[in-house]
PDB file of C-alpha atoms in Angstrom:
ATOM      1  CA  MET Z  24      16.366 -10.943  11.528  1.00 45.00           C
ATOM      2  CA  ALA Z  25      13.047 -10.558   9.696  1.00 52.00           C
ATOM      3  CA  ALA Z  26      12.966  -7.979   6.911  1.00 52.00           C
ATOM      4  CA  ARG Z  27      10.784  -4.883   7.149  1.00 59.00           C
ATOM      5  CA  HIS Z  28       7.646  -4.982   5.008  1.00 63.00           C
ATOM      6  CA  ASP Z  29       8.918  -2.196   2.749  1.00 62.00           C
ATOM      7  CA  ASP Z  30      12.090  -4.173   2.030  1.00 72.00           C
ATOM      8  CA  LEU Z  31      10.266  -7.245   0.734  1.00 78.00           C
ATOM      9  CA  SER Z  32      10.251  -8.252  -2.912  1.00 84.00           C
ATOM     10  CA  GLU Z  33       9.059 -11.388  -4.683  1.00 89.00           C
ATOM     11  CA  THR Z  34      11.578 -14.027  -3.573  1.00 94.00           C
ATOM     12  CA  HIS Z  35      12.098 -17.778  -3.884  1.00 96.00           C
ATOM     13  CA  ILE Z  36      15.375 -18.934  -2.341  1.00 97.00           C
ATOM     14  CA  VAL Z  37      15.761 -22.595  -1.375  1.00 97.00           C
ATOM     15  CA  GLY Z  38      19.517 -23.011  -0.894  1.00 96.00           C
ATOM     16  CA  GLU Z  39      21.776 -26.038  -1.158  1.00 96.00           C
ATOM     17  CA  ASP Z  40      21.234 -27.084   2.449  1.00 96.00           C
ATOM     18  CA  THR Z  41      17.437 -27.377   2.141  1.00 98.00           C
ATOM     19  CA  GLN Z  42      15.617 -30.539   1.110  1.00 98.00           C
ATOM     20  CA  GLN Z  43      11.999 -30.634  -0.039  1.00 98.00           C
ATOM     21  CA  TRP Z  44       9.656 -33.424  -1.135  1.00 98.00           C
ATOM     22  CA  ILE Z  45       6.980 -31.804  -3.305  1.00 98.00           C
ATOM     23  CA  VAL Z  46       3.986 -33.090  -5.270  1.00 98.00           C
ATOM     24  CA  ARG Z  47       2.493 -30.575  -7.697  1.00 98.00           C
ATOM     25  CA  ALA Z  48      -0.833 -30.588  -9.493  1.00 97.00           C
ATOM     26  CA  GLU Z  49       0.959 -31.233 -12.791  1.00 97.00           C
ATOM     27  CA  ASP Z  50       2.487 -34.382 -11.234  1.00 96.00           C
ATOM     28  CA  CYS Z  51      -0.806 -35.602  -9.787  1.00 97.00           C
ATOM     29  CA  PRO Z  52      -4.096 -34.763 -11.547  1.00 95.00           C
ATOM     30  CA  SER Z  53      -5.996 -35.769  -8.411  1.00 96.00           C
ATOM     31  CA  LEU Z  54      -4.514 -32.726  -6.640  1.00 97.00           C
ATOM     32  CA  ALA Z  55      -5.761 -30.440  -9.392  1.00 96.00           C
ATOM     33  CA  GLY Z  56      -9.187 -32.051  -9.018  1.00 95.00           C
ATOM     34  CA  ARG Z  57      -9.226 -30.890  -5.383  1.00 96.00           C
ATOM     35  CA  HIS Z  58      -7.996 -27.396  -6.348  1.00 97.00           C
ATOM     36  CA  ILE Z  59      -4.643 -27.959  -4.660  1.00 98.00           C
ATOM     37  CA  SER Z  60      -1.574 -26.415  -6.301  1.00 98.00           C
ATOM     38  CA  HIS Z  61       1.034 -28.441  -4.418  1.00 98.00           C
ATOM     39  CA  VAL Z  62       1.853 -30.155  -1.133  1.00 98.00           C
ATOM     40  CA  GLY Z  63       5.213 -30.841   0.403  1.00 98.00           C
ATOM     41  CA  VAL Z  64       7.504 -31.636   3.303  1.00 98.00           C
ATOM     42  CA  GLY Z  65      10.723 -29.745   3.898  1.00 98.00           C
ATOM     43  CA  ASP Z  66      13.875 -29.578   6.001  1.00 98.00           C
ATOM     44  CA  ALA Z  67      15.312 -26.085   5.606  1.00 98.00           C
ATOM     45  CA  ALA Z  68      18.231 -23.947   6.703  1.00 98.00           C
ATOM     46  CA  VAL Z  69      19.408 -20.420   5.948  1.00 97.00           C
ATOM     47  CA  PRO Z  70      19.230 -18.923   3.264  1.00 97.00           C
ATOM     48  CA  TYR Z  71      15.782 -20.494   2.747  1.00 98.00           C
ATOM     49  CA  ARG Z  72      13.346 -17.602   2.152  1.00 97.00           C
ATOM     50  CA  ILE Z  73      10.010 -17.256   0.352  1.00 96.00           C
ATOM     51  CA  VAL Z  74       8.172 -13.961  -0.252  1.00 94.00           C
ATOM     52  CA  ARG Z  75       4.934 -13.674  -2.209  1.00 90.00           C
ATOM     53  CA  LEU Z  76       3.685 -10.135  -2.680  1.00 81.00           C
ATOM     54  CA  ARG Z  77       0.201 -11.413  -3.474  1.00 80.00           C
ATOM     55  CA  LEU Z  78      -0.515 -14.986  -2.462  1.00 86.00           C
ATOM     56  CA  SER Z  79      -2.743 -16.367  -5.204  1.00 87.00           C
ATOM     57  CA  GLY Z  80      -4.243 -19.232  -3.184  1.00 93.00           C
ATOM     58  CA  ALA Z  81      -4.610 -20.041   0.509  1.00 95.00           C
ATOM     59  CA  TYR Z  82      -1.532 -21.542   2.156  1.00 97.00           C
ATOM     60  CA  ILE Z  83      -1.367 -23.846   5.186  1.00 97.00           C
ATOM     61  CA  HIS Z  84       1.993 -24.407   6.833  1.00 98.00           C
ATOM     62  CA  ALA Z  85       2.860 -26.615   9.832  1.00 98.00           C
ATOM     63  CA  CYS Z  86       6.071 -26.764  11.838  1.00 98.00           C
ATOM     64  CA  LEU Z  87       7.311 -30.261  12.652  1.00 98.00           C
ATOM     65  CA  GLY Z  88      10.611 -29.358  14.304  1.00 98.00           C
ATOM     66  CA  GLY Z  89      13.177 -26.619  14.685  1.00 98.00           C
ATOM     67  CA  GLU Z  90      12.088 -23.042  14.167  1.00 97.00           C
ATOM     68  CA  GLY Z  91      11.217 -20.605  11.393  1.00 97.00           C
ATOM     69  CA  VAL Z  92       9.554 -17.220  10.968  1.00 97.00           C
ATOM     70  CA  MET Z  93       6.223 -16.521   9.249  1.00 95.00           C
ATOM     71  CA  LEU Z  94       4.584 -13.215   8.248  1.00 92.00           C
ATOM     72  CA  LEU Z  95       0.864 -13.359   9.135  1.00 88.00           C
ATOM     73  CA  ASP Z  96      -1.668 -10.559   9.577  1.00 82.00           C
ATOM     74  CA  GLY Z  97       1.150  -8.069   9.077  1.00 81.00           C
ATOM     75  CA  ARG Z  98       3.243  -9.432  11.959  1.00 86.00           C
ATOM     76  CA  TRP Z  99       6.315 -11.650  11.976  1.00 91.00           C
ATOM     77  CA  ARG Z 100       5.692 -14.704  14.144  1.00 93.00           C
ATOM     78  CA  ARG Z 101       8.062 -17.447  15.185  1.00 95.00           C
ATOM     79  CA  MET Z 102       6.861 -20.935  14.297  1.00 96.00           C
ATOM     80  CA  GLY Z 103       7.968 -23.759  16.543  1.00 96.00           C
ATOM     81  CA  PRO Z 104       7.062 -27.447  16.722  1.00 97.00           C
ATOM     82  CA  GLY Z 105       3.354 -28.172  16.986  1.00 96.00           C
ATOM     83  CA  MET Z 106       2.209 -24.922  15.350  1.00 97.00           C
ATOM     84  CA  MET Z 107       0.161 -24.565  12.166  1.00 97.00           C
ATOM     85  CA  SER Z 108      -0.755 -21.396  10.271  1.00 96.00           C
ATOM     86  CA  PHE Z 109      -3.277 -20.342   7.634  1.00 95.00           C
ATOM     87  CA  ALA Z 110      -2.454 -17.540   5.180  1.00 93.00           C
ATOM     88  CA  PRO Z 111      -5.462 -16.361   3.112  1.00 90.00           C
ATOM     89  CA  ALA Z 112      -5.302 -15.606  -0.587  1.00 87.00           C
ATOM     90  CA  HIS Z 113      -4.557 -12.100  -1.918  1.00 79.00           C
ATOM     91  CA  GLY Z 114      -2.269 -11.082   0.953  1.00 78.00           C
ATOM     92  CA  LEU Z 115       1.435 -10.481   1.444  1.00 81.00           C
ATOM     93  CA  HIS Z 116       2.975 -13.770   2.566  1.00 89.00           C
ATOM     94  CA  ALA Z 117       6.538 -14.514   3.614  1.00 93.00           C
ATOM     95  CA  PHE Z 118       8.535 -17.005   5.670  1.00 97.00           C
ATOM     96  CA  HIS Z 119      12.145 -17.966   6.174  1.00 97.00           C
ATOM     97  CA  ALA Z 120      14.568 -20.098   8.146  1.00 97.00           C
ATOM     98  CA  VAL Z 121      16.511 -18.557  11.021  1.00 96.00           C
ATOM     99  CA  PRO Z 122      20.243 -18.801  11.787  1.00 96.00           C
ATOM    100  CA  ARG Z 123      21.516 -21.734  13.870  1.00 94.00           C
ATOM    101  CA  SER Z 124      18.297 -23.717  13.501  1.00 94.00           C
ATOM    102  CA  ARG Z 125      17.043 -26.172  10.936  1.00 97.00           C
ATOM    103  CA  TRP Z 126      13.328 -26.003  10.209  1.00 98.00           C
ATOM    104  CA  GLN Z 127      11.192 -29.074   9.496  1.00 98.00           C
ATOM    105  CA  TYR Z 128       7.740 -28.355   8.109  1.00 98.00           C
ATOM    106  CA  CYS Z 129       4.968 -29.451   5.760  1.00 98.00           C
ATOM    107  CA  TRP Z 130       2.521 -27.429   3.709  1.00 98.00           C
ATOM    108  CA  VAL Z 131      -0.525 -27.398   1.461  1.00 98.00           C
ATOM    109  CA  ARG Z 132      -1.007 -24.631  -1.093  1.00 98.00           C
ATOM    110  CA  TYR Z 133      -4.423 -24.230  -2.718  1.00 97.00           C
ATOM    111  CA  LEU Z 134      -5.253 -22.943  -6.180  1.00 96.00           C
ATOM    112  CA  PRO Z 135      -7.127 -19.627  -6.496  1.00 92.00           C
ATOM    113  CA  THR Z 136     -10.224 -21.658  -7.451  1.00 93.00           C
ATOM    114  CA  ALA Z 137     -10.270 -23.604  -4.179  1.00 95.00           C
ATOM    115  CA  PRO Z 138     -13.030 -22.943  -1.640  1.00 93.00           C
ATOM    116  CA  ARG Z 139     -10.345 -22.185   0.950  1.00 94.00           C
ATOM    117  CA  SER Z 140      -8.996 -19.427  -1.321  1.00 92.00           C
ATOM    118  CA  VAL Z 141     -12.320 -17.629  -1.683  1.00 89.00           C
ATOM    119  CA  VAL Z 142     -12.403 -14.181  -0.126  1.00 85.00           C
ATOM    120  CA  GLY Z 143     -13.961 -14.312   3.334  1.00 83.00           C
ATOM    121  CA  THR Z 144     -12.634 -17.778   4.153  1.00 85.00           C
ATOM    122  CA  MET Z 145     -12.154 -18.150   7.889  1.00 87.00           C
ATOM    123  CA  ALA Z 146      -9.479 -20.195   9.650  1.00 89.00           C
ATOM    124  CA  PRO Z 147      -7.148 -19.736  12.624  1.00 89.00           C
ATOM    125  CA  VAL Z 148      -4.257 -17.432  11.808  1.00 91.00           C
ATOM    126  CA  MET Z 149      -2.026 -19.739  13.850  1.00 93.00           C
ATOM    127  CA  GLY Z 150      -2.711 -22.463  16.365  1.00 92.00           C
ATOM    128  CA  ALA Z 151      -1.434 -25.579  18.053  1.00 93.00           C
ATOM    129  CA  PHE Z 152      -1.702 -28.658  15.875  1.00 95.00           C
ATOM    130  CA  ARG Z 153       0.097 -32.014  15.787  1.00 95.00           C
ATOM    131  CA  ALA Z 154       1.045 -32.213  12.130  1.00 96.00           C
ATOM    132  CA  GLU Z 155       2.994 -35.505  11.976  1.00 97.00           C
ATOM    133  CA  PRO Z 156      -0.005 -37.378  10.485  1.00 98.00           C
ATOM    134  CA  LEU Z 157      -0.311 -34.670   7.819  1.00 98.00           C
ATOM    135  CA  LYS Z 158       3.392 -35.066   7.027  1.00 98.00           C
ATOM    136  CA  HIS Z 159       3.022 -38.837   6.616  1.00 98.00           C
ATOM    137  CA  ALA Z 160       0.000 -38.396   4.318  1.00 98.00           C
ATOM    138  CA  ILE Z 161       1.976 -35.989   2.113  1.00 98.00           C
ATOM    139  CA  LEU Z 162       4.980 -38.316   2.025  1.00 98.00           C
ATOM    140  CA  GLY Z 163       2.644 -41.217   1.226  1.00 98.00           C
ATOM    141  CA  LEU Z 164       1.319 -39.284  -1.767  1.00 98.00           C
ATOM    142  CA  HIS Z 165       4.877 -38.389  -2.805  1.00 98.00           C
ATOM    143  CA  SER Z 166       5.920 -42.046  -2.648  1.00 98.00           C
ATOM    144  CA  GLU Z 167       2.904 -43.178  -4.676  1.00 97.00           C
ATOM    145  CA  VAL Z 168       3.472 -40.538  -7.377  1.00 97.00           C
ATOM    146  CA  PHE Z 169       7.237 -40.807  -7.757  1.00 97.00           C
ATOM    147  CA  LEU Z 170       8.207 -44.229  -6.375  1.00 96.00           C
ATOM    148  CA  GLY Z 171       5.064 -46.330  -6.704  1.00 93.00           C
ATOM    149  CA  GLU Z 172       2.615 -47.125  -9.466  1.00 92.00           C
ATOM    150  CA  HIS Z 173       0.952 -43.691  -9.443  1.00 94.00           C
ATOM    151  CA  ASP Z 174      -2.391 -45.420  -8.923  1.00 96.00           C
ATOM    152  CA  PRO Z 175      -5.116 -42.717  -9.106  1.00 95.00           C
ATOM    153  CA  ALA Z 176      -7.237 -44.502  -6.486  1.00 96.00           C
ATOM    154  CA  ALA Z 177      -4.311 -44.624  -4.048  1.00 97.00           C
ATOM    155  CA  CYS Z 178      -3.546 -40.949  -4.713  1.00 97.00           C
ATOM    156  CA  VAL Z 179      -7.137 -40.013  -3.901  1.00 97.00           C
ATOM    157  CA  LEU Z 180      -6.927 -41.857  -0.572  1.00 98.00           C
ATOM    158  CA  TRP Z 181      -3.778 -39.959   0.384  1.00 98.00           C
ATOM    159  CA  ILE Z 182      -5.356 -36.643  -0.638  1.00 98.00           C
ATOM    160  CA  ASP Z 183      -8.495 -37.491   1.364  1.00 98.00           C
ATOM    161  CA  SER Z 184      -6.248 -37.922   4.415  1.00 98.00           C
ATOM    162  CA  ILE Z 185      -4.444 -34.633   3.741  1.00 98.00           C
ATOM    163  CA  GLU Z 186      -7.714 -32.727   3.512  1.00 97.00           C
ATOM    164  CA  ARG Z 187      -9.109 -34.429   6.611  1.00 97.00           C
ATOM    165  CA  TYR Z 188      -6.115 -33.259   8.676  1.00 97.00           C
ATOM    166  CA  ILE Z 189      -6.396 -29.733   7.280  1.00 97.00           C
ATOM    167  CA  SER Z 190     -10.075 -29.676   8.197  1.00 96.00           C
ATOM    168  CA  ARG Z 191      -9.264 -30.688  11.780  1.00 95.00           C
ATOM    169  CA  PHE Z 192      -7.176 -27.531  12.109  1.00 95.00           C
ATOM    170  CA  ALA Z 193      -9.159 -25.041  10.055  1.00 94.00           C
ATOM    171  CA  ASP Z 194     -12.825 -25.910  10.525  1.00 94.00           C
ATOM    172  CA  PRO Z 195     -13.757 -26.657  14.176  1.00 92.00           C
ATOM    173  CA  TRP Z 196     -15.241 -23.149  14.555  1.00 93.00           C
ATOM    174  CA  ARG Z 197     -17.976 -24.159  12.088  1.00 92.00           C
ATOM    175  CA  ASN Z 198     -19.472 -26.327  14.826  1.00 92.00           C
ATOM    176  CA  ASP Z 199     -20.103 -23.247  16.998  1.00 95.00           C
ATOM    177  CA  ARG Z 200     -23.362 -21.724  15.774  1.00 95.00           C
ATOM    178  CA  ARG Z 201     -22.649 -18.524  17.689  1.00 96.00           C
ATOM    179  CA  ILE Z 202     -19.493 -17.797  15.691  1.00 95.00           C
ATOM    180  CA  VAL Z 203     -21.144 -18.818  12.428  1.00 94.00           C
ATOM    181  CA  ALA Z 204     -24.075 -16.476  13.069  1.00 96.00           C
ATOM    182  CA  VAL Z 205     -21.784 -13.551  13.865  1.00 96.00           C
ATOM    183  CA  LEU Z 206     -19.519 -14.044  10.847  1.00 94.00           C
ATOM    184  CA  GLU Z 207     -22.425 -14.440   8.442  1.00 94.00           C
ATOM    185  CA  ARG Z 208     -24.011 -11.186   9.624  1.00 96.00           C
ATOM    186  CA  VAL Z 209     -20.741  -9.274   9.730  1.00 96.00           C
ATOM    187  CA  GLU Z 210     -19.560 -10.401   6.303  1.00 94.00           C
ATOM    188  CA  ALA Z 211     -22.903  -9.434   4.783  1.00 95.00           C
ATOM    189  CA  GLY Z 212     -22.563  -5.930   6.238  1.00 97.00           C
ATOM    190  CA  LEU Z 213     -18.893  -4.998   6.423  1.00 97.00           C
ATOM    191  CA  GLU Z 214     -19.802  -1.355   5.801  1.00 96.00           C
ATOM    192  CA  GLN Z 215     -21.692  -1.157   9.108  1.00 97.00           C
ATOM    193  CA  ARG Z 216     -20.279   0.279  12.361  1.00 95.00           C
ATOM    194  CA  TRP Z 217     -19.656  -2.948  14.257  1.00 97.00           C
ATOM    195  CA  THR Z 218     -18.684  -3.132  17.928  1.00 97.00           C
ATOM    196  CA  VAL Z 219     -17.886  -6.120  20.119  1.00 97.00           C
ATOM    197  CA  GLU Z 220     -21.200  -5.524  21.863  1.00 98.00           C
ATOM    198  CA  SER Z 221     -23.239  -5.549  18.641  1.00 98.00           C
ATOM    199  CA  MET Z 222     -21.532  -8.754  17.518  1.00 98.00           C
ATOM    200  CA  ALA Z 223     -22.010 -10.344  20.941  1.00 98.00           C
ATOM    201  CA  ALA Z 224     -25.736  -9.557  20.761  1.00 98.00           C
ATOM    202  CA  ILE Z 225     -25.977 -11.677  17.588  1.00 97.00           C
ATOM    203  CA  ALA Z 226     -24.293 -14.571  19.399  1.00 97.00           C
ATOM    204  CA  HIS Z 227     -26.448 -14.041  22.535  1.00 97.00           C
ATOM    205  CA  VAL Z 228     -23.358 -13.933  24.753  1.00 97.00           C
ATOM    206  CA  SER Z 229     -21.531 -11.214  26.658  1.00 97.00           C
ATOM    207  CA  ALA Z 230     -18.831  -9.160  24.932  1.00 97.00           C
ATOM    208  CA  GLU Z 231     -16.176 -10.746  27.120  1.00 97.00           C
ATOM    209  CA  HIS Z 232     -17.363 -14.259  26.315  1.00 97.00           C
ATOM    210  CA  LEU Z 233     -17.325 -13.485  22.597  1.00 97.00           C
ATOM    211  CA  ARG Z 234     -13.720 -12.297  22.987  1.00 96.00           C
ATOM    212  CA  ARG Z 235     -12.795 -15.616  24.596  1.00 96.00           C
ATOM    213  CA  ILE Z 236     -14.450 -17.887  22.033  1.00 95.00           C
ATOM    214  CA  CYS Z 237     -13.150 -15.826  19.091  1.00 94.00           C
ATOM    215  CA  GLN Z 238      -9.619 -15.901  20.461  1.00 92.00           C
ATOM    216  CA  ALA Z 239      -9.841 -19.653  20.957  1.00 90.00           C
ATOM    217  CA  ALA Z 240     -11.225 -20.238  17.451  1.00 91.00           C
ATOM    218  CA  PHE Z 241      -9.047 -17.882  15.409  1.00 91.00           C
ATOM    219  CA  GLY Z 242      -6.249 -16.522  17.561  1.00 88.00           C
ATOM    220  CA  ARG Z 243      -7.775 -13.052  17.105  1.00 90.00           C
ATOM    221  CA  SER Z 244     -10.146 -10.822  19.053  1.00 94.00           C
ATOM    222  CA  PRO Z 245     -13.572 -10.069  17.512  1.00 96.00           C
ATOM    223  CA  MET Z 246     -12.401  -6.644  16.327  1.00 95.00           C
ATOM    224  CA  GLN Z 247      -9.195  -8.119  14.903  1.00 92.00           C
ATOM    225  CA  GLN Z 248     -11.302 -10.701  13.100  1.00 93.00           C
ATOM    226  CA  LEU Z 249     -13.498  -7.913  11.737  1.00 95.00           C
ATOM    227  CA  ALA Z 250     -10.423  -6.027  10.498  1.00 93.00           C
ATOM    228  CA  HIS Z 251      -9.100  -9.241   8.926  1.00 90.00           C
ATOM    229  CA  LEU Z 252     -12.375  -9.777   7.042  1.00 93.00           C
ATOM    230  CA  ARG Z 253     -12.459  -6.166   5.901  1.00 94.00           C
ATOM    231  CA  MET Z 254      -8.886  -6.253   4.636  1.00 91.00           C
ATOM    232  CA  GLN Z 255      -9.488  -9.572   2.836  1.00 88.00           C
ATOM    233  CA  HIS Z 256     -12.420  -8.097   0.958  1.00 92.00           C
ATOM    234  CA  ALA Z 257     -10.522  -4.883   0.271  1.00 93.00           C
ATOM    235  CA  ALA Z 258      -7.502  -6.782  -1.055  1.00 87.00           C
ATOM    236  CA  HIS Z 259      -9.747  -8.812  -3.329  1.00 85.00           C
ATOM    237  CA  GLN Z 260     -11.313  -5.646  -4.753  1.00 91.00           C
ATOM    238  CA  LEU Z 261      -7.937  -3.965  -5.203  1.00 90.00           C
ATOM    239  CA  ALA Z 262      -6.645  -7.010  -7.079  1.00 83.00           C
ATOM    240  CA  THR Z 263      -9.702  -7.664  -9.240  1.00 85.00           C
ATOM    241  CA  THR Z 264     -11.530  -4.338  -9.798  1.00 91.00           C
ATOM    242  CA  GLU Z 265     -10.822  -0.748 -10.796  1.00 93.00           C
ATOM    243  CA  PHE Z 266     -12.889   0.760  -7.969  1.00 96.00           C
ATOM    244  CA  SER Z 267     -11.248   3.760  -6.334  1.00 96.00           C
ATOM    245  CA  ILE Z 268      -9.512   3.296  -2.989  1.00 96.00           C
ATOM    246  CA  GLU Z 269     -12.074   5.651  -1.424  1.00 97.00           C
ATOM    247  CA  ALA Z 270     -14.975   3.523  -2.730  1.00 97.00           C
ATOM    248  CA  ILE Z 271     -13.341   0.315  -1.525  1.00 97.00           C
ATOM    249  CA  ALA Z 272     -12.733   1.861   1.898  1.00 97.00           C
ATOM    250  CA  ARG Z 273     -16.406   2.811   2.222  1.00 97.00           C
ATOM    251  CA  SER Z 274     -17.541  -0.645   1.098  1.00 97.00           C
ATOM    252  CA  VAL Z 275     -15.667  -2.288   3.990  1.00 97.00           C
ATOM    253  CA  GLY Z 276     -16.703   0.176   6.682  1.00 97.00           C
ATOM    254  CA  TYR Z 277     -14.104   2.956   6.586  1.00 97.00           C
ATOM    255  CA  HIS Z 278     -15.377   6.504   6.135  1.00 93.00           C
ATOM    256  CA  SER Z 279     -11.804   7.791   6.133  1.00 95.00           C
ATOM    257  CA  ALA Z 280      -9.556   6.647   3.286  1.00 94.00           C
ATOM    258  CA  PHE Z 281      -6.575   7.587   5.457  1.00 95.00           C
ATOM    259  CA  ALA Z 282      -7.684   5.300   8.316  1.00 96.00           C
ATOM    260  CA  PHE Z 283      -8.369   2.512   5.834  1.00 96.00           C
ATOM    261  CA  SER Z 284      -4.947   2.900   4.202  1.00 95.00           C
ATOM    262  CA  LYS Z 285      -3.220   2.918   7.584  1.00 93.00           C
ATOM    263  CA  THR Z 286      -4.949  -0.311   8.667  1.00 92.00           C
ATOM    264  CA  PHE Z 287      -4.384  -1.956   5.283  1.00 91.00           C
ATOM    265  CA  LYS Z 288      -0.652  -1.207   5.370  1.00 87.00           C
ATOM    266  CA  ARG Z 289      -0.343  -2.416   8.959  1.00 83.00           C
ATOM    267  CA  MET Z 290      -1.925  -5.767   8.075  1.00 82.00           C
ATOM    268  CA  THR Z 291      -0.487  -6.354   4.617  1.00 79.00           C
ATOM    269  CA  GLY Z 292       2.782  -4.424   4.744  1.00 74.00           C
ATOM    270  CA  VAL Z 293       1.989  -2.159   1.789  1.00 82.00           C
ATOM    271  CA  SER Z 294      -0.361   0.708   1.004  1.00 90.00           C
ATOM    272  CA  PRO Z 295      -3.538  -0.006  -0.997  1.00 93.00           C
ATOM    273  CA  SER Z 296      -2.097   1.743  -4.071  1.00 93.00           C
ATOM    274  CA  ASP Z 297       1.161  -0.234  -3.835  1.00 87.00           C
ATOM    275  CA  PHE Z 298      -0.792  -3.455  -3.331  1.00 84.00           C
ATOM    276  CA  ARG Z 299      -2.821  -2.771  -6.466  1.00 86.00           C
ATOM    277  CA  ALA Z 300       0.326  -1.965  -8.453  1.00 85.00           C
ATOM    278  CA  ARG Z 301       2.105  -5.113  -7.192  1.00 74.00           C
ATOM    279  CA  SER Z 302      -0.936  -7.258  -7.894  1.00 69.00           C
ATOM    280  CA  THR Z 303      -1.000  -6.033 -11.478  1.00 66.00           C
ATOM    281  CA  ALA Z 304       2.715  -6.681 -11.863  1.00 59.00           C
ATOM    282  CA  VAL Z 305       2.547 -10.176 -10.338  1.00 52.00           C
ATOM    283  CA  THR Z 306      -0.498 -11.106 -12.424  1.00 47.00           C
ATOM    284  CA  ALA Z 307       1.303 -10.014 -15.581  1.00 44.00           C
ATOM    285  CA  ALA Z 308       4.527 -11.843 -14.663  1.00 42.00           C
ATOM    286  CA  PRO Z 309       5.137 -15.393 -15.957  1.00 38.00           C
ATOM    287  CA  GLY Z 310       5.087 -18.375 -13.605  1.00 39.00           C
ATOM    288  CA  ASP Z 311       3.338 -19.178 -10.326  1.00 44.00           C
TER     289      ASP Z 311
END
């Protein structure tokens, strides 16, 4: 059973029955050069559980087999084979194994300096993706670093493959000029009163057609995507500035601090004030 948001605390439980093959930036300088914190492949079972109250860098996770549970956009979602997810930086992030099922997966975690960790980064929240090639690229890098000659040129080739597979999942929407045009205008004016119709006018399509292409690209409706962008920018300001919650709410299009706080808690699991307090505590704490 997934925990309630209010019950979550910073957690890192692997368990004796979980195996993981991990390459970290300190093991492979070529990863650090691409602003990647670590990559890995895992085979997990209960009590495997990870909770990050403020994810410092973007996190991509793919299910290879079995089943697990992932907290995304404020909702717990089951992850089965052939599914991949993208968790943006600065948000509450959690996942865990479920009883009576092993969970095979692979992941890529970016550093805060990575382009994919920059506030406003767009990617599908979750989508279908065949991740076996990504798994083999990660295991190839692991073998080169720990079992091979740790040849920098070979490591770069493996990392090139890893990033190519990530791009296949995260970036196809960039080829649709309609979506690009809408997101550029919206992100430049988050304080405006956007509607599906006003966004559709930018894309020169009907409101219903914009709903379809946005759902296909991101797994969200246009208004959900707008809320996601607003909360990303708000979370970034809460974590990095001393602006008041009321000022941050206005800057992302909320004239009511109460409505902003309600939406923020629904999507992140905590109130803006609690998020700011947790961000300060996590930033001050030692370790990753």
